[in-house]
CSV table of C-alpha atoms in Angstrom, one decimal:
chain,number,residue,atom,x,y,z
H,1,MET,CA,6.1,-5.4,-17.0
H,2,ALA,CA,5.7,-6.0,-13.3
H,3,GLU,CA,2.7,-5.5,-11.2
H,4,ALA,CA,2.1,-5.4,-7.4
H,5,THR,CA,-1.2,-5.3,-5.6
H,6,ILE,CA,-1.5,-4.2,-2.0
H,7,ALA,CA,-4.6,-5.0,0.1
H,8,TYR,CA,-4.8,-2.8,3.1
H,9,THR,CA,-7.2,-1.5,5.7
H,10,THR,CA,-7.5,2.2,6.7
H,11,VAL,CA,-9.0,3.2,10.0
H,12,VAL,CA,-10.3,6.8,10.2
H,13,ASN,CA,-12.1,7.9,13.3
H,14,GLY,CA,-12.8,4.3,14.2
H,15,GLU,CA,-14.3,3.3,10.8
H,16,LYS,CA,-12.5,0.5,8.9
H,17,LEU,CA,-12.2,0.7,5.1
H,18,SER,CA,-10.6,-2.1,3.1
H,19,GLN,CA,-8.9,-1.0,0.0
H,20,GLU,CA,-6.5,-2.3,-2.8
H,21,LYS,CA,-3.9,-0.4,-4.7
H,22,THR,CA,-2.1,-1.7,-7.8
H,23,PHE,CA,1.2,-0.5,-9.1
H,24,LYS,CA,2.3,-1.3,-12.7
H,25,GLY,CA,5.5,-0.6,-14.6
H,26,THR,CA,9.0,-1.9,-14.9
H,27,GLN,CA,10.2,-3.9,-12.0
H,28,SER,CA,12.2,-0.9,-10.8
H,29,ASP,CA,9.2,1.4,-11.1
H,30,VAL,CA,7.0,-1.0,-9.1
H,31,LYS,CA,9.7,-1.3,-6.4
H,32,SER,CA,10.0,2.5,-6.1
H,33,GLN,CA,6.2,2.8,-5.9
H,34,LEU,CA,6.0,0.2,-3.2
H,35,MET,CA,8.8,1.9,-1.2
H,36,ALA,CA,6.9,5.3,-1.5
H,37,PHE,CA,3.7,3.6,-0.3
H,38,GLU,CA,5.6,2.1,2.7
H,39,GLU,CA,7.0,5.5,3.6
H,40,SER,CA,3.6,7.1,3.5
H,41,VAL,CA,2.3,4.3,5.9
H,42,GLU,CA,5.2,5.0,8.3
H,43,LEU,CA,4.5,8.8,8.2
H,44,ASN,CA,0.9,8.2,9.1
H,45,LYS,CA,1.6,6.1,12.2
H,46,GLY,CA,0.3,7.7,15.4
H,47,LYS,CA,-2.1,10.1,13.5
H,48,ASP,CA,-5.8,9.9,13.2
H,49,THR,CA,-5.6,7.6,10.2
H,50,GLU,CA,-4.2,4.1,10.7
H,51,ILE,CA,-3.1,1.9,7.7
H,52,THR,CA,-2.5,-1.8,8.0
H,53,VAL,CA,-1.1,-3.7,5.0
H,54,GLU,CA,-2.8,-7.1,4.9
H,55,LYS,CA,-1.3,-8.6,1.7
H,56,VAL,CA,1.2,-7.8,-1.0
H,57,ASP,CA,1.1,-9.7,-4.3
H,58,ILE,CA,4.0,-9.1,-6.8
H,59,ARG,CA,3.9,-10.4,-10.3
H,60,LYS,CA,6.8,-10.1,-12.8
């Protein structure tokens, strides 16, 4: 089993909210989930919501 935790900050209408998201599964599953998260961050660039990834911790 692999696990990855992402610490990120979301800014909505000027308000900052720190959050964490954990992905668990096989190494392949976790990699896919991380890529999907990264794509969602890219899609939100330039919109009212801004996401900044602060830390990624991957454990195998």
